[in-house]
mmCIF file of C-alpha atoms in Angstrom:
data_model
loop_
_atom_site.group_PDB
_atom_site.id
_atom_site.type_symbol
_atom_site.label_atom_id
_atom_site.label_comp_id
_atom_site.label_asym_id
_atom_site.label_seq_id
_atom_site.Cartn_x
_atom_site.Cartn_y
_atom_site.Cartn_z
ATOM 1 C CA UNK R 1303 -54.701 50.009 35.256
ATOM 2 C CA UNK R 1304 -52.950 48.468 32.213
ATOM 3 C CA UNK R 1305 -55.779 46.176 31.633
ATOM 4 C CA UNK R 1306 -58.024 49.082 31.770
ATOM 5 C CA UNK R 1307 -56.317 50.703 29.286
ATOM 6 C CA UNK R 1308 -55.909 48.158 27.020
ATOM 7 C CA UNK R 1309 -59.725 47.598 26.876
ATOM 8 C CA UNK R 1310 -60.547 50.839 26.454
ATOM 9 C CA UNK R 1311 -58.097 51.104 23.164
ATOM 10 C CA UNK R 1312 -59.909 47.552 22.416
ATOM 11 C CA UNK R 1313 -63.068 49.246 22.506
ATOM 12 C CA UNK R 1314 -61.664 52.278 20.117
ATOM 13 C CA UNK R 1315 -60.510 49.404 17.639
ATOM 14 C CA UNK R 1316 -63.848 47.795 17.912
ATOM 15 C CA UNK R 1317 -66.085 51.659 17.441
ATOM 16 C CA UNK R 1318 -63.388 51.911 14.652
ATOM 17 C CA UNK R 1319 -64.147 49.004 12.421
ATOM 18 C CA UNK R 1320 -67.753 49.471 12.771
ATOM 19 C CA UNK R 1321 -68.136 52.994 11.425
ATOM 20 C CA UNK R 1322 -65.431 51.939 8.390
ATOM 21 C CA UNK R 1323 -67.046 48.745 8.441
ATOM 22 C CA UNK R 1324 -65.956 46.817 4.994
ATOM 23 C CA UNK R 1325 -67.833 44.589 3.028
ATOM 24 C CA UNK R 1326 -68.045 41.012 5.805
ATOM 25 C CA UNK R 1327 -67.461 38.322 3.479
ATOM 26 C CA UNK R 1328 -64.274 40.009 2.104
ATOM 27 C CA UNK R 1329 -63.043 40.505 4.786
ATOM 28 C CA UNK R 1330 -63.100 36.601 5.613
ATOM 29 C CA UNK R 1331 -62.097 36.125 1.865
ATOM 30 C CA UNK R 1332 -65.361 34.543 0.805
ATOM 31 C CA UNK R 1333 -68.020 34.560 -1.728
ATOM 32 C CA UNK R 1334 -71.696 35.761 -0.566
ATOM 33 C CA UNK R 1335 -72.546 32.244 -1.377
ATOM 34 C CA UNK R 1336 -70.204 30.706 1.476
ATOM 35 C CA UNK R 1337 -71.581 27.863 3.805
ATOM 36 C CA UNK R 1338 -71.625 27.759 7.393
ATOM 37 C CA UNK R 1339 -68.179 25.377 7.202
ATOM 38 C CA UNK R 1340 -66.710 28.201 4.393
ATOM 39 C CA UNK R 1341 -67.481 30.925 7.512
ATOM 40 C CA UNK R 1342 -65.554 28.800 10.225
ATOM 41 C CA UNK R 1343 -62.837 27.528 8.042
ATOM 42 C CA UNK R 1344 -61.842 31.097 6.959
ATOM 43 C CA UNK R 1345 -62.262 32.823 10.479
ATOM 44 C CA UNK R 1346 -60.270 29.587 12.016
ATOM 45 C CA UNK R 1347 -57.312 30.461 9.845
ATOM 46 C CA UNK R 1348 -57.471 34.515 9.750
ATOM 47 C CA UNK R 1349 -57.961 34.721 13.389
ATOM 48 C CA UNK R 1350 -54.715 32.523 14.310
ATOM 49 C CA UNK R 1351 -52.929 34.494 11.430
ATOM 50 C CA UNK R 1352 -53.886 38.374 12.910
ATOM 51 C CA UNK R 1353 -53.653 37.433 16.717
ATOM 52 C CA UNK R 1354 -52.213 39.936 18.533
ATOM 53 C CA UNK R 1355 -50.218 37.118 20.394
ATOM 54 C CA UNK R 1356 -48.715 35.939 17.421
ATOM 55 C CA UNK R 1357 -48.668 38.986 14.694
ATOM 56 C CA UNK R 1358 -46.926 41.975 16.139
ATOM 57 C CA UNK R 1359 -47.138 43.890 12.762
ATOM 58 C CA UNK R 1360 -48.949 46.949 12.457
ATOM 59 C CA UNK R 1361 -52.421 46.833 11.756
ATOM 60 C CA UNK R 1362 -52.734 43.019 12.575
ATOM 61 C CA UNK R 1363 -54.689 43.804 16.297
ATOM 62 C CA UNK R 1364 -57.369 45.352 13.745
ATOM 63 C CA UNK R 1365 -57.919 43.252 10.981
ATOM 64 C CA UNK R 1366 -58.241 40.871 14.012
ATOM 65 C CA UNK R 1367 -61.135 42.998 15.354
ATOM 66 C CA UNK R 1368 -62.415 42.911 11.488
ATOM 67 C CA UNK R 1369 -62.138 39.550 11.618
ATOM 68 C CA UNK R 1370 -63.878 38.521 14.569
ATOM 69 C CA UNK R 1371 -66.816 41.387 14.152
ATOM 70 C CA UNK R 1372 -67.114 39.318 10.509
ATOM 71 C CA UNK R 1373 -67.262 35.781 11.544
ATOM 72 C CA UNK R 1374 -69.933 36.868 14.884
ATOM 73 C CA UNK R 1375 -72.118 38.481 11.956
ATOM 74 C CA UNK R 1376 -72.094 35.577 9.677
ATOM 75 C CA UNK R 1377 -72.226 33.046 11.273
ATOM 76 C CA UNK R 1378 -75.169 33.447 13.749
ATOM 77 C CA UNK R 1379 -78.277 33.103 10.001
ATOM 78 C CA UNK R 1380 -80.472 36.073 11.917
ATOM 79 C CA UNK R 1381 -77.694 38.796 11.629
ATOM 80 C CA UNK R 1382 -76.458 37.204 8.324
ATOM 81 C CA UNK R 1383 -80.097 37.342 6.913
ATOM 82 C CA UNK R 1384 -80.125 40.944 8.090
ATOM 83 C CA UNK R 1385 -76.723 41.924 6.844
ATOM 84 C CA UNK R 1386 -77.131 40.232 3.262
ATOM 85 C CA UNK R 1387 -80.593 42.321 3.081
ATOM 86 C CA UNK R 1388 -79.998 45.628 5.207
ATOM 87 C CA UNK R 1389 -76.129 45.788 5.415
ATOM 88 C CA UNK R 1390 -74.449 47.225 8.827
ATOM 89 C CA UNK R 1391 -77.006 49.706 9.269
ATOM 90 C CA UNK R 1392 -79.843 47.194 9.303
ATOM 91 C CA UNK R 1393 -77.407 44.824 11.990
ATOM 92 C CA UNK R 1394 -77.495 48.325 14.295
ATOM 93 C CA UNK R 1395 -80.917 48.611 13.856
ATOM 94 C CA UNK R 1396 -81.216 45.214 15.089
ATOM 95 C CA UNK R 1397 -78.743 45.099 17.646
ATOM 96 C CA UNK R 1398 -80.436 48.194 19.440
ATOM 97 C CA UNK R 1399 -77.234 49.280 20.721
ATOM 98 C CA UNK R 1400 -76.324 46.198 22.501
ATOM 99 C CA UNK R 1401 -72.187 46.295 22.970
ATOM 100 C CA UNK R 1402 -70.117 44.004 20.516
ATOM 101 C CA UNK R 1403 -68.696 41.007 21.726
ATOM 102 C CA UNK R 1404 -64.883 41.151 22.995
ATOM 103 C CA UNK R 1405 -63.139 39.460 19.716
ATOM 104 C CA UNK R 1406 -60.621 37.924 22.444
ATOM 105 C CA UNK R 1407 -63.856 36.107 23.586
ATOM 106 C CA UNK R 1408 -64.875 34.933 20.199
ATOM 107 C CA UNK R 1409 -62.010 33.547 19.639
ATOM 108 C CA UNK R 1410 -61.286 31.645 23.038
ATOM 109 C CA UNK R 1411 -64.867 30.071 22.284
ATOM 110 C CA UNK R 1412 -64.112 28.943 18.862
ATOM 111 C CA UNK R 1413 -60.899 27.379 19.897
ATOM 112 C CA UNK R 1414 -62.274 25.979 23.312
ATOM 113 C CA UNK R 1415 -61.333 28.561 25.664
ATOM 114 C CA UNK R 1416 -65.021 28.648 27.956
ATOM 115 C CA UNK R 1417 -68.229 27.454 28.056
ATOM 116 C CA UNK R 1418 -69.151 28.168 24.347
ATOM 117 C CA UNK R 1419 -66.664 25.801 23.299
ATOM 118 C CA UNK R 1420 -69.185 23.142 24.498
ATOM 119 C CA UNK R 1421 -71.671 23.897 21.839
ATOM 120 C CA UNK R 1422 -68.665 23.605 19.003
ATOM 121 C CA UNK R 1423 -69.493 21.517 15.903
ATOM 122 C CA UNK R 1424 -67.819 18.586 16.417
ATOM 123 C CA UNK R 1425 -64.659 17.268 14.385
ATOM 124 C CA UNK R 1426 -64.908 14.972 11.558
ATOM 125 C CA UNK R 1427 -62.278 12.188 10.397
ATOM 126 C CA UNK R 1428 -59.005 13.104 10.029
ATOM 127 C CA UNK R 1429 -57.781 10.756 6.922
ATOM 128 C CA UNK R 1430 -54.087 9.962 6.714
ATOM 129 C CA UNK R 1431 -52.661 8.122 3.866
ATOM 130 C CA UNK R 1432 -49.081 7.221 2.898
ATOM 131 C CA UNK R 1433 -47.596 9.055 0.282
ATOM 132 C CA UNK R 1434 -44.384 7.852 -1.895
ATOM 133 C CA UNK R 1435 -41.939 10.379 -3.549
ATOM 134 C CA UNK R 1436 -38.469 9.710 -4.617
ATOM 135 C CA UNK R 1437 -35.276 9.560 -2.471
ATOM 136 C CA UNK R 1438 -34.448 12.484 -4.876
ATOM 137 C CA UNK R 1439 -36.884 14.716 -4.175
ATOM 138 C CA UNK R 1440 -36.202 13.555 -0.391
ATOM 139 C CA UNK R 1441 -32.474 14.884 -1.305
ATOM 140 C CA UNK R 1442 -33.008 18.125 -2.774
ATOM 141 C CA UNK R 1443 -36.571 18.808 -1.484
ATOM 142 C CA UNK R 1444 -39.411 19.297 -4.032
ATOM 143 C CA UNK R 1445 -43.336 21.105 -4.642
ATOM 144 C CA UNK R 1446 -45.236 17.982 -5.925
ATOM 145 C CA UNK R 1447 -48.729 18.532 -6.738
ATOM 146 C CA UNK R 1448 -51.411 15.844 -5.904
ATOM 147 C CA UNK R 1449 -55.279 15.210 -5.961
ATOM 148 C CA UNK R 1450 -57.505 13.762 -3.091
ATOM 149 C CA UNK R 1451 -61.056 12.715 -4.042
ATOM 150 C CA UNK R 1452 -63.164 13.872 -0.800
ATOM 151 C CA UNK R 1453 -66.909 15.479 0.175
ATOM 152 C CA UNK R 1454 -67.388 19.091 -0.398
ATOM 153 C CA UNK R 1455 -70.767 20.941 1.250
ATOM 154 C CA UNK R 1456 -72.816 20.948 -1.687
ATOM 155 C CA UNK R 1457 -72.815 24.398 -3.342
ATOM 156 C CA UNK R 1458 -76.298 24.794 -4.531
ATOM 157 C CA UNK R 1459 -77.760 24.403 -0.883
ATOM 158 C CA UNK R 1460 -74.479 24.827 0.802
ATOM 159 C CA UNK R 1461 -75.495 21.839 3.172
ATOM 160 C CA UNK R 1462 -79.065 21.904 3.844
ATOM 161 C CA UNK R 1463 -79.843 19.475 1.659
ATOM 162 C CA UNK R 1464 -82.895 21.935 0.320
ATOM 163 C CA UNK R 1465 -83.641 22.740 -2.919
ATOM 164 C CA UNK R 1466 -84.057 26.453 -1.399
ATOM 165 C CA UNK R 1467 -84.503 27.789 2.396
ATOM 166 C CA UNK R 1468 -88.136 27.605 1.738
ATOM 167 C CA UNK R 1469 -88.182 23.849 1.829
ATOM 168 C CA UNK R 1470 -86.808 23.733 5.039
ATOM 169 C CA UNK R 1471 -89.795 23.055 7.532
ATOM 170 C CA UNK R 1472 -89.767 23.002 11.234
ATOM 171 C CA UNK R 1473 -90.717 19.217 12.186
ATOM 172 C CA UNK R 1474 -94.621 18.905 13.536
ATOM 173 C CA UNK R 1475 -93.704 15.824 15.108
ATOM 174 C CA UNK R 1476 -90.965 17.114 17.732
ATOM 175 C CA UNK R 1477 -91.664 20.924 17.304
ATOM 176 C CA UNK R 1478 -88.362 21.107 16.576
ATOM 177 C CA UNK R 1479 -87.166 20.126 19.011
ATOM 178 C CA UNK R 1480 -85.284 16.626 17.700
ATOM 179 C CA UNK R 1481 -87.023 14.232 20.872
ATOM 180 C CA UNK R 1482 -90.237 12.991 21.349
ATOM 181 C CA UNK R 1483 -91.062 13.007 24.888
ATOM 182 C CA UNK R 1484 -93.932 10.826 26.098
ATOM 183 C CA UNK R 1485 -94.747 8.129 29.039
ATOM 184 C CA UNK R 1486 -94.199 4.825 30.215
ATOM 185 C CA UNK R 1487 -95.808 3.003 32.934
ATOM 186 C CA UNK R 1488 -93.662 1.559 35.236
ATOM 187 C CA UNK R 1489 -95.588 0.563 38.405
ATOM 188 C CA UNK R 1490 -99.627 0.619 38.636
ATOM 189 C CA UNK R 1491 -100.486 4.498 38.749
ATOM 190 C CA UNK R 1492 -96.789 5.392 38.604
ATOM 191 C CA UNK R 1493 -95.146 6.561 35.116
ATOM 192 C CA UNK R 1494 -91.851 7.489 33.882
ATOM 193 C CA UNK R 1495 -90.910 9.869 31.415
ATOM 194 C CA UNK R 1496 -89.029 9.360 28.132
ATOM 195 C CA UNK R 1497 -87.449 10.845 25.694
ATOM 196 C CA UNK R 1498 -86.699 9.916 22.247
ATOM 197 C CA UNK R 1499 -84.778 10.801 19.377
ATOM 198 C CA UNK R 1500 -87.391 12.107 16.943
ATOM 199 C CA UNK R 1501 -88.120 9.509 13.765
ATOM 200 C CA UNK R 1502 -89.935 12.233 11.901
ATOM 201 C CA UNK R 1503 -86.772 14.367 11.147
ATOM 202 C CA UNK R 1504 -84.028 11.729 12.833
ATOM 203 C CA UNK R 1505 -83.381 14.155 15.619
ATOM 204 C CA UNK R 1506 -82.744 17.601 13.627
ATOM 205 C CA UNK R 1507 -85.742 19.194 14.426
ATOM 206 C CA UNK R 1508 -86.241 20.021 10.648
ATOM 207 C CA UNK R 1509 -87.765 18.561 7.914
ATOM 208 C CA UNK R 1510 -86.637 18.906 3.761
ATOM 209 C CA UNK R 1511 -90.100 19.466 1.813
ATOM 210 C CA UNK R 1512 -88.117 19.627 -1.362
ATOM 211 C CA UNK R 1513 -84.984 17.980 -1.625
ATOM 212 C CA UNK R 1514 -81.803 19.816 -3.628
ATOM 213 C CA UNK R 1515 -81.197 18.963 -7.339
ATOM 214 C CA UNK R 1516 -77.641 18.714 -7.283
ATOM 215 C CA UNK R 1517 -77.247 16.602 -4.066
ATOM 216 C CA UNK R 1518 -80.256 14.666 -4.256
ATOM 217 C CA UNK R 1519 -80.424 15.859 -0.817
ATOM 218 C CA UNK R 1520 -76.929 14.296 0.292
ATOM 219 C CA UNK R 1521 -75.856 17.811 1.524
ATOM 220 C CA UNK R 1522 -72.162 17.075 -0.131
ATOM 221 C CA UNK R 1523 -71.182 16.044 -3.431
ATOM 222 C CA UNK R 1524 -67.817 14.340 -4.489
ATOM 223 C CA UNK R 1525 -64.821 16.446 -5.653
ATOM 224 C CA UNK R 1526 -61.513 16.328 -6.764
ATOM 225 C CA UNK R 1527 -59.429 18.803 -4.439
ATOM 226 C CA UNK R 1528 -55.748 19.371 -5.701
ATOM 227 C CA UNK R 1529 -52.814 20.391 -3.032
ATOM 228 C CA UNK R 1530 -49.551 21.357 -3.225
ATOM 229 C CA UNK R 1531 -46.772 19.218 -1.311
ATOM 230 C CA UNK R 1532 -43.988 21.108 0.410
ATOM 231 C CA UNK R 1533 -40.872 18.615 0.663
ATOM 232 C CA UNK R 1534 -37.887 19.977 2.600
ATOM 233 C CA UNK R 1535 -34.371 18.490 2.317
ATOM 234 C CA UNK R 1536 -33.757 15.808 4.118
ATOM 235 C CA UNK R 1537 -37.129 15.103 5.174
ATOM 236 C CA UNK R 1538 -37.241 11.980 7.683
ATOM 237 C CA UNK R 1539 -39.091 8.315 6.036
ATOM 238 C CA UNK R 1540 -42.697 8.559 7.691
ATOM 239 C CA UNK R 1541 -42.651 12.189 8.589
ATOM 240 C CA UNK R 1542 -46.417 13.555 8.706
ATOM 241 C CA UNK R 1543 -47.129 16.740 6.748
ATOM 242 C CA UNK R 1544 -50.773 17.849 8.193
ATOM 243 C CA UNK R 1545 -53.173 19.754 5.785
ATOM 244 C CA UNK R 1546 -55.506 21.312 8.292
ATOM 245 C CA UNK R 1547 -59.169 21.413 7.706
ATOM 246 C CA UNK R 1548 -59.127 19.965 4.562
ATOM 247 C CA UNK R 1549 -61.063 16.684 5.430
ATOM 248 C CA UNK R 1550 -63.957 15.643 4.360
ATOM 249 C CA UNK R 1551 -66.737 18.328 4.496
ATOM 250 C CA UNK R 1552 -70.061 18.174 6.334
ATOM 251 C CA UNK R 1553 -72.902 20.278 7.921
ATOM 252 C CA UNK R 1554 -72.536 17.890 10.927
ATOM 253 C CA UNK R 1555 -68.949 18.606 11.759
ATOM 254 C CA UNK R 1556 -65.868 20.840 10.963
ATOM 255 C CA UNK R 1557 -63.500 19.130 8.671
ATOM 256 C CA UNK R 1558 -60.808 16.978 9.541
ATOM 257 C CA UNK R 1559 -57.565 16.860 8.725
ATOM 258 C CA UNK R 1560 -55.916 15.752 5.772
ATOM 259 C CA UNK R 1561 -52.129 13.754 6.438
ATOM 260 C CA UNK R 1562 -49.753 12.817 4.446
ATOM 261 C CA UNK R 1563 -47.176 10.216 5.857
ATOM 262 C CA UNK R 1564 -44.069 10.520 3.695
ATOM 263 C CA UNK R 1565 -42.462 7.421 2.691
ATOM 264 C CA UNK R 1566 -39.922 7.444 -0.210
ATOM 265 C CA UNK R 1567 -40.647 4.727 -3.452
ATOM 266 C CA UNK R 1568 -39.164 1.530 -3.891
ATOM 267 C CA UNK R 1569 -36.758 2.133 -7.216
ATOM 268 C CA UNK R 1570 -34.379 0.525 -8.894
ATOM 269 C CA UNK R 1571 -30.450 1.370 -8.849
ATOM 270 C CA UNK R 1572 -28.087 1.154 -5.600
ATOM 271 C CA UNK R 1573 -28.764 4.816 -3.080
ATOM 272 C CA UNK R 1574 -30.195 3.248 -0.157
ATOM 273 C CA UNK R 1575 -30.602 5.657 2.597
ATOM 274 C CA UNK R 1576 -30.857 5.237 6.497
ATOM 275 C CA UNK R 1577 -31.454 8.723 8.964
ATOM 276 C CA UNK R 1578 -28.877 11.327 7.355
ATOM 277 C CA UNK R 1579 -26.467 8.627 5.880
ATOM 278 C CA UNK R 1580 -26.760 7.453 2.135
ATOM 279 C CA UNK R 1581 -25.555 4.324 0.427
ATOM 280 C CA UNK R 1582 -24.331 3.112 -2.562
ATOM 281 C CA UNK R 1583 -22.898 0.176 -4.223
ATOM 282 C CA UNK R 1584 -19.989 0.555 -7.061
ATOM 283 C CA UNK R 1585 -19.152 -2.332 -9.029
ATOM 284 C CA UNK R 1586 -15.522 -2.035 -10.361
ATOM 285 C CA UNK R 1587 -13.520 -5.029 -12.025
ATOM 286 C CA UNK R 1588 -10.552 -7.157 -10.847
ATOM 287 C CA UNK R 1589 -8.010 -4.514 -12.603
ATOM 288 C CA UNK R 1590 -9.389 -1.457 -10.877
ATOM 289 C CA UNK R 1591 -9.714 -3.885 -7.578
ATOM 290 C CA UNK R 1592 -6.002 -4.145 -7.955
ATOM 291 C CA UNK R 1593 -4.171 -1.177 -9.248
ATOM 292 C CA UNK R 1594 -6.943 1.270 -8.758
ATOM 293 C CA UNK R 1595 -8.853 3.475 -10.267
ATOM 294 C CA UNK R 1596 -10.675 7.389 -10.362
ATOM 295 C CA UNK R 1597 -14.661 7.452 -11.479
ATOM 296 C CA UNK R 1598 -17.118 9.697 -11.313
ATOM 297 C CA UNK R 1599 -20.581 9.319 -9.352
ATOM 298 C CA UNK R 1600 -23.516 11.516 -10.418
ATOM 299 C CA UNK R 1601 -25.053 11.897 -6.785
ATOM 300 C CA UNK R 1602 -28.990 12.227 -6.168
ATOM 301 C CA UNK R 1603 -29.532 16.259 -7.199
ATOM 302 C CA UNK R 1604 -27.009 15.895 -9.884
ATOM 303 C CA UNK R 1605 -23.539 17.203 -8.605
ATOM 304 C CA UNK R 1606 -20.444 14.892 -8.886
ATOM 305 C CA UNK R 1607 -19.027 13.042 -6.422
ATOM 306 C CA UNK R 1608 -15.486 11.869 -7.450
ATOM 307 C CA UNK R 1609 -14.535 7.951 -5.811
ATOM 308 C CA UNK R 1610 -10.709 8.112 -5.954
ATOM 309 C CA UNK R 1611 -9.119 4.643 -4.896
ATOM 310 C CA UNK R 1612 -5.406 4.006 -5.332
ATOM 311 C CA UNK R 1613 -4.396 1.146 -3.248
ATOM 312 C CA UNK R 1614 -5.994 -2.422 -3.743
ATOM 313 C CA UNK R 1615 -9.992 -2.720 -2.824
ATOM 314 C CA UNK R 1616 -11.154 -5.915 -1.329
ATOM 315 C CA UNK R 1617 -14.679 -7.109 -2.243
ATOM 316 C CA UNK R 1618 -16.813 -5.595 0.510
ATOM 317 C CA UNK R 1619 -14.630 -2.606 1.331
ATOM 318 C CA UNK R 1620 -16.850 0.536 2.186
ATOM 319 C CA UNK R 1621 -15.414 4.323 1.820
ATOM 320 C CA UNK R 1622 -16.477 6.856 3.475
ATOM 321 C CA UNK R 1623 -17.026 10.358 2.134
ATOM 322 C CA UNK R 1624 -17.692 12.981 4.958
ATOM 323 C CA UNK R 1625 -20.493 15.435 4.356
ATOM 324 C CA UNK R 1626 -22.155 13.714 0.911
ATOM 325 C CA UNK R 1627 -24.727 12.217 2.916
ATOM 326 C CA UNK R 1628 -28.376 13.181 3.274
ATOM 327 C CA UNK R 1629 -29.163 16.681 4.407
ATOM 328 C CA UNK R 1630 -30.432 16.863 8.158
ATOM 329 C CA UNK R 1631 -33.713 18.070 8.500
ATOM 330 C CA UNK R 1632 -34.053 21.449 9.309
ATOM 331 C CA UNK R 1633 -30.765 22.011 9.608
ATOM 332 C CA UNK R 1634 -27.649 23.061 7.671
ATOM 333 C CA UNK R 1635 -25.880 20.302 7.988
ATOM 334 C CA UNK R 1636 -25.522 16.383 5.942
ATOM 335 C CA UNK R 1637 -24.806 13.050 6.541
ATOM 336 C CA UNK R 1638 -21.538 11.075 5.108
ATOM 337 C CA UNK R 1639 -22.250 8.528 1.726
ATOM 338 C CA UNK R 1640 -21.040 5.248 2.213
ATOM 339 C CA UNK R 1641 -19.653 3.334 -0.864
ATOM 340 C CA UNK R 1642 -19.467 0.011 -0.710
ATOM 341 C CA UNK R 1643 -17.589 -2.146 -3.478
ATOM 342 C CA UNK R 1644 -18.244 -5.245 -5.350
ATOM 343 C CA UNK R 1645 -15.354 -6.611 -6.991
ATOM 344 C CA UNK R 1646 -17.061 -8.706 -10.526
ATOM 345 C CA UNK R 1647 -14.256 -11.319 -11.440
ATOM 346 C CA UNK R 1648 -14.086 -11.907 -15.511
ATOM 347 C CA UNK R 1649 -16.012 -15.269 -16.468
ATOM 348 C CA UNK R 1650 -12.799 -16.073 -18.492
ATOM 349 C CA UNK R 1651 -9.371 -14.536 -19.289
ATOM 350 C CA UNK R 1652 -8.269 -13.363 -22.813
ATOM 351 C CA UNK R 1653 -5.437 -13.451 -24.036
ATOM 352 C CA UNK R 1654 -4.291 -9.999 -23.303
ATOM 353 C CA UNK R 1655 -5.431 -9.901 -20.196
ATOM 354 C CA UNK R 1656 -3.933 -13.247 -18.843
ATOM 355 C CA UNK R 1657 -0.626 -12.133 -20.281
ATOM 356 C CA UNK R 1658 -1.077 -8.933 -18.093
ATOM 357 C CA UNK R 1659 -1.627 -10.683 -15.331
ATOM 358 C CA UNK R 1660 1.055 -13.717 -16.091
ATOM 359 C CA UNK R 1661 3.587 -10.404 -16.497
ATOM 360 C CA UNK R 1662 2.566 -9.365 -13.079
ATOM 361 C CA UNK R 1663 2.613 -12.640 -11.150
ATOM 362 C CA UNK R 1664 5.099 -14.760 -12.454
ATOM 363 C CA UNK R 1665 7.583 -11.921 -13.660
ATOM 364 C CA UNK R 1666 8.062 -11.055 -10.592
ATOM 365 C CA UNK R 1667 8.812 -14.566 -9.644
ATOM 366 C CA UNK R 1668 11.445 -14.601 -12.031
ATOM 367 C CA UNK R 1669 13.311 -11.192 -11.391
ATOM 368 C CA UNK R 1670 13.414 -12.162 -7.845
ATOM 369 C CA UNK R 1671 15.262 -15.607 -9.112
ATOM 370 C CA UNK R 1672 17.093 -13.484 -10.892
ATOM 371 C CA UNK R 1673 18.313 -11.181 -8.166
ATOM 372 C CA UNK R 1674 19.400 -13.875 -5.843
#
């Protein structure tokens, strides 16, 4: 009974968005000009963003519907032909009054939820390259903008490699088909049949008459895509930040991925990090070593971290300051700073100095003489 009722109100949402039916393409945030990959690119990330599932705000179950009525339109090229010419009323005309799809079945095909998910475009390279920022910007977390050089669907002939849709013939030698099927004897009267991938059109059942001006029929062209990188505090060496769909482009497949493994640059100076714990290494000289000392340490985002010693510090001593560490990812908490000290012994003694330390040494050799 529920289930009943709920496809009955899906059925009112669907009826709805037809007869208020906006403009397709803006509804999927594209251009009239979009390619095939544009189309399943832009439905792949509206439909995760206005499922009912995982948007419980009002409105999102039918900007879903709008969605999924958009991307069934334009992405089949007979109802997209008819649309860019006629508009919705030419797609009814068309459509005869054949019921909508369910846009909970669209989207379980696209995403490999039943048999339709078996005729998917396949998924191109996913490139992942390493990507050095600061221990800094690791520290305090930072947007750093970058470039990637990739292949973009060409958008002159958006991927057909055509210079229009004219010059797209079916092939004569396959009949479109992409295989050649033909013969081979095997026995005396007794033959076998073959099938091969077509050399005429190299299997795609289509051959380019005229080939595009821009790509020289490549069907992509080089570009320089820029990104934004989100760093959070604390961020782990070699964490992966994944930039979906944003491989390279092709009519053959639906992009890749694009991911970024984090590592943090080699600088000069003394922080040295490991996990949530931070290092650092404070020369002092033999008079702070021995009668102490209070300095100031300008930590990674700029605060001040006082080191307060007052006893004697051996070479190699390490303090430890609770909480002045690195931050813990995704969390509210940090790591302790360790400061570890290295004691630099004068390469000779002036005068002063030697009578400082003469004062120190042997005076109190001789008051103790003196007190017994």
């Amino acid at each position: 009974m529920f289930f009943t009722a709920y496809y009955v109100l899906l059925l009112c949402l669907i009826f709805t968005v037809l007869v208020n039916a906006a403009d397709l393409y803006k509804t999927l945030e594209l251009s009239k000009h979009a390619s095939e990959q544009d189309i399943r690119k832009a439905y792949k990330r509206l439909s995760r963003k206005y499922h009912p599932d995982k948007n419980q705000e009002p409105g999102a179950e039918a900007k879903f519907v709008e969605i999924a009525h958009a991307y069934e339109v334009l992405s089949d090229s007979t109802k997209r032909q008819i649309y860019d010419r006629h508009g919705e009323e030419g797609l009814k005309a068309h459509e005869g009054g054949q019921q909508y799809a369910n846009p909970h079945d669209i989207f379980a095909n696209f995403f490999g939820g039943g048999f339709a998910s078996q005729q998917q475009v396949r998924r191109g390279p996913t490139s992942t390259m390493d990507f050095e920022i600061t221990l800094a910007d690791m520290y305090k977390g930072a947007s750093i903008d970058f470039m990637v050089k990739k292949n973009i669907l060409c958008d002159h002939c958006r991927g057909s490699g055509a210079a229009s849709d004219s010059d797209i013939h079916t092939c004569s030698g396959c009949g479109g088909s992409g295989v050649k099927v033909g013969r081979q004897q095997v026995f005396p009267g007794m033959f076998a049949q073959t099938q091969m991938t077509c050399n005429d059109c190299s299997g795609r059942g289509r051959v380019i008459v005229k080939e595009c001006p821009h790509c020289k029929g490549q069907k992509v062209i080089d570009h320089m895509a820029q990104y934004t990188l989100e760093v959070d505090p604390g961020t782990p060496e070699g964490h992966e930040v994944v930039f979906d769909g944003e491989g390279d482009e092709s009519p053959d497949w639906e992009a890749g991925d694009i991911i970024l493994r984090i590592k943090s640059k080699k600088e000069k100076g003394s922080w040295r990090r490991k996990e949530s714990s931070l290092y650092w290494r404070e020369t002092i000289g033999i008079e702070e070593a021995l009668l102490g000392f209070q300095r100031n340490l300008t930590h990674l985002d700029g605060h001040i971290v006082t080191l307060d010693r007052t006893g004697v510090t051996q070479p190699g001593f390490v303090q430890m300051i609770a909480g002045e560490g690195m931050p813990v990812f995704e969390q509210y908490t940090h790591g302790d700073l360790f400061i570890e000290y290295n004691v630099v012994l004068p390469v000779e003694l002036g005068p002063d100095m030697r009578r400082k330390l003469a004062e120190a040494f042997y005076g109190s050799r001789e008051r103790q003489k003196d007190e017994l």
